[in-house]
Amino acid sequence: MRSWEGVLARLVEERRGALVRYAYMLTGDRSAAEDLVHDAIIRTFSRARRLDEVHGAEAYVRRTITTLFLNSRRAAATARSKRHLLLARDFPPADEHAGEAPAVAGALATLTPRQRACIVLRFYEDLSTLETAEQLGISPGGVKRHVHDAMARLREELGDWVGDPEAEPVEVTPTKGGGSWPRT
Amino acid sequence: MAENLRAMLGDMAEREPVEVDPARSADYVHLYSSAIRPRRRARAAGVALAGGAATVAVVLGVHAVTSAWTPGPSDPVAPATTEPEPSPLDSIREQDDESAAGASLFGPEDWAIPVDPDASEVGTLPLDPVLRAAAFESSSDSAFSTTEQCVALEGWDGLEAEPSLGGEAFTAGGFATADGVIEVRVRDFSTSAAATDYLAQAEEDASGCAAALGDDPVQVTAETVALTTMRGDGLRVRFATGEPAPRTVWIHVDGTAAIAVTVEEGVDDRGAEIVQDWLRSR
């Protein structure tokens, strides 16, 4: 067995579930997620680069999943078209956030692909703003803007369930007169 | 707040059952391997999956550094390029045709260029999504890093300047050659006029930088470029420091879409070929 085949076998056995979940978070649709992972794995392993360990290969596949998602109007359209199905799904509650899952899925479906990718990378994959920017090939400022816009949209959809996770604390500097309002 | 969102996303993910049956894993491995093997063999044999090494004739409208950019039709178009031969891997490519339809901004599906554009039996360089070109570094005796218009070129070259013109610059990836990296970035402007305006402003700063540097150790040249039979307008900026091959940046706009190809210093300039591949895929 060639080395890439060994890495592929381990990747599928150990990490395919996580990859499909990641793709599902981007697309909101299981079938589209499976397609995305399928395409990304084939693309990654078809290229003549060295793939001699699973973690490196997984990083490449994840990056390719993200690029394919952002690059594919079809995947984005699928995510949007499934919104009503996600809202209609009835999951049995299992914890304090359980009843929110369908609503969250529906709310995510209202985001643009870039906004959704930023939210998933920042708050599902737990990447920093800088790492998210690197993954998406955009500036950190672009990531912050997308997250800000996405959060505004999610708040519209979900109300108080979501705050502003990246809100900067506001510093209040007392003025000489003791007032906190700016003078005009 | 962030924890709340994380919990909700985690909950959403966990509620999607993902099969981890080891027996099925073997099926997946077999399925993937069957698709991957012929592609790897094809690459090893030097067959490019995307595009072809068609002849590129470039019409250059070399501007004097003080000349102004005039938006509008490109310079006269040279004779037709040769059409790429049908790939023997068309049957494989058909599998991706549907997804390719939505892939125009980021370039062709499975984008690869021949290692050597003049040889037929060679390998190919696939677009690697994680590769980036190194930033340009001028020598300490150059005024490049202290000249405003030259410093601004980094933003122009990366398609990142003028956010008010709409769209956002993305790195599509890079081609790793033996001598360095060729990076590809893309952006979709809000309007065609915005894209043309971007190109005009980039040319203006590049020309301004070139004029300001005079006989500096770094020599910058800015040229408007039209690719034979290809749509759109282009700009080529070269940063020469005495190396055999200067750092070169190609910016090309076609409607609202734009591509920037950055060729590191010392690397063969494949910019025209890459822009042409990108235009063909649109």
XYZ file of C-alpha atoms in Angstrom, chain A residues 2 4-5 8-9 12-13 16-17 20-21 24-25 30 34 37-39 41-43 45-49 60 63-64 67 70-74 89 91-95 97-98 100-101 104-105 108 114 116 119 122-124 126 134 136-139 142 145-146 151 154 161-165, chain B residues 1-20 22 24-26 28-29 31-33 35-37 39-41 43 49 95-96 98-99 101-111 124 126-132 160 163 167-172 185 188:
140
model
C 1.334 3.436 -0.926
C -1.090 8.163 0.699
C -3.417 5.178 0.729
C -6.423 7.992 3.403
C -7.587 4.841 5.179
C -11.595 8.005 6.658
C -11.679 5.682 9.634
C -14.439 11.293 8.390
C -17.186 11.815 10.960
C -18.794 15.543 7.687
C -19.910 17.406 10.815
C -22.642 20.005 7.756
C -22.117 23.114 9.861
C -26.292 16.287 5.395
C -21.261 14.304 2.328
C -16.280 15.866 1.990
C -16.217 13.428 -0.926
C -15.019 16.123 -3.359
C -10.899 14.195 -0.097
C -10.573 13.263 -3.756
C -9.152 16.630 -4.649
C -5.351 13.188 -2.365
C -5.291 13.548 -6.144
C -2.687 16.257 -5.906
C 0.902 15.228 -6.003
C 1.857 16.588 -2.641
C -5.722 20.153 3.794
C -9.246 23.870 3.918
C -10.522 22.384 0.685
C -12.900 26.672 -0.288
C -17.351 29.304 -0.547
C -16.745 28.579 -4.181
C -19.906 26.691 -4.876
C -23.100 28.548 -5.512
C -24.769 25.162 -5.529
C -37.364 19.265 12.290
C -35.428 16.913 17.843
C -35.989 15.561 21.327
C -34.433 17.981 23.819
C -31.440 16.549 25.685
C -29.896 19.535 27.375
C -29.680 24.137 24.360
C -31.464 21.196 22.828
C -32.479 25.640 20.011
C -30.773 23.397 17.457
C -29.912 27.798 15.096
C -29.710 25.757 11.914
C -27.380 30.000 10.062
C -18.684 33.890 4.013
C -21.425 31.401 7.893
C -19.112 31.896 12.426
C -14.654 31.074 15.055
C -17.274 29.469 17.280
C -17.494 25.833 16.219
C -12.710 27.664 17.963
C -5.690 32.655 7.357
C -10.305 31.901 4.458
C -7.517 33.888 2.818
C -9.016 37.202 3.891
C -7.896 39.937 6.274
C -12.735 41.141 7.010
C -16.779 42.498 9.757
C -18.352 39.212 8.672
C -24.188 38.234 14.679
C -28.429 35.843 14.124
C -30.148 33.477 22.658
C -27.191 35.138 21.019
C -25.371 38.150 22.324
C -22.385 39.803 20.751
C -19.494 37.458 21.481
C -22.214 35.160 25.131
C -19.607 33.398 23.022
C -20.049 30.281 25.126
C -23.764 30.354 24.421
C -23.177 30.440 20.686
C -20.518 27.730 20.915
C -22.897 25.519 22.889
C -25.659 26.017 20.345
C -23.383 25.230 17.412
C -21.947 22.201 19.188
C -25.429 20.974 19.949
C -26.476 21.428 16.339
C -23.470 19.410 15.140
C -23.969 16.608 17.630
C -27.575 16.170 16.614
C -26.568 15.261 13.079
C -25.797 11.534 13.323
C -22.630 10.712 11.411
C -21.966 7.118 10.631
C -18.648 5.773 11.903
C -15.741 0.622 10.407
C -18.539 1.289 5.850
C -15.194 3.068 6.229
C -13.606 0.389 4.062
C -15.458 4.765 1.501
C -11.724 4.156 1.238
C -14.565 4.542 -3.378
C -12.135 7.384 -2.820
C -9.089 5.380 -3.876
C -11.316 8.059 -7.963
C -7.911 9.216 -6.763
C -5.624 6.649 -8.432
C -5.944 11.272 -11.238
C -2.601 10.770 -9.558
C -1.453 8.626 -12.478
C -0.687 13.981 -12.990
C -6.583 18.371 -15.704
C -17.729 14.178 -12.638
C -16.970 17.685 -11.519
C -21.702 20.527 -12.022
C -19.575 21.982 -9.259
C -20.277 25.718 -12.971
C -20.136 27.694 -9.755
C -16.361 27.881 -9.503
C -15.561 30.705 -11.826
C -14.214 33.255 -9.379
C -11.651 30.895 -7.880
C -10.467 29.501 -11.200
C -10.807 26.134 -12.915
C -11.683 23.004 -11.012
C -8.553 21.017 -10.094
C -6.512 23.903 -11.394
C 1.893 19.544 -13.415
C -1.643 21.898 -8.814
C -3.092 24.980 -7.164
C -2.418 24.505 -3.482
C -4.983 26.316 -1.322
C -2.532 26.986 1.497
C 0.339 28.499 -0.477
C 1.090 32.217 -0.349
C -7.300 44.498 -0.967
C -12.958 48.328 0.082
C -16.253 42.681 -2.833
C -13.525 41.137 -0.784
C -10.159 39.741 -1.800
C -9.615 36.012 -1.311
C -6.547 33.866 -1.776
C -7.422 31.063 -4.168
C -6.011 36.117 -5.420
C -15.679 40.221 -7.086
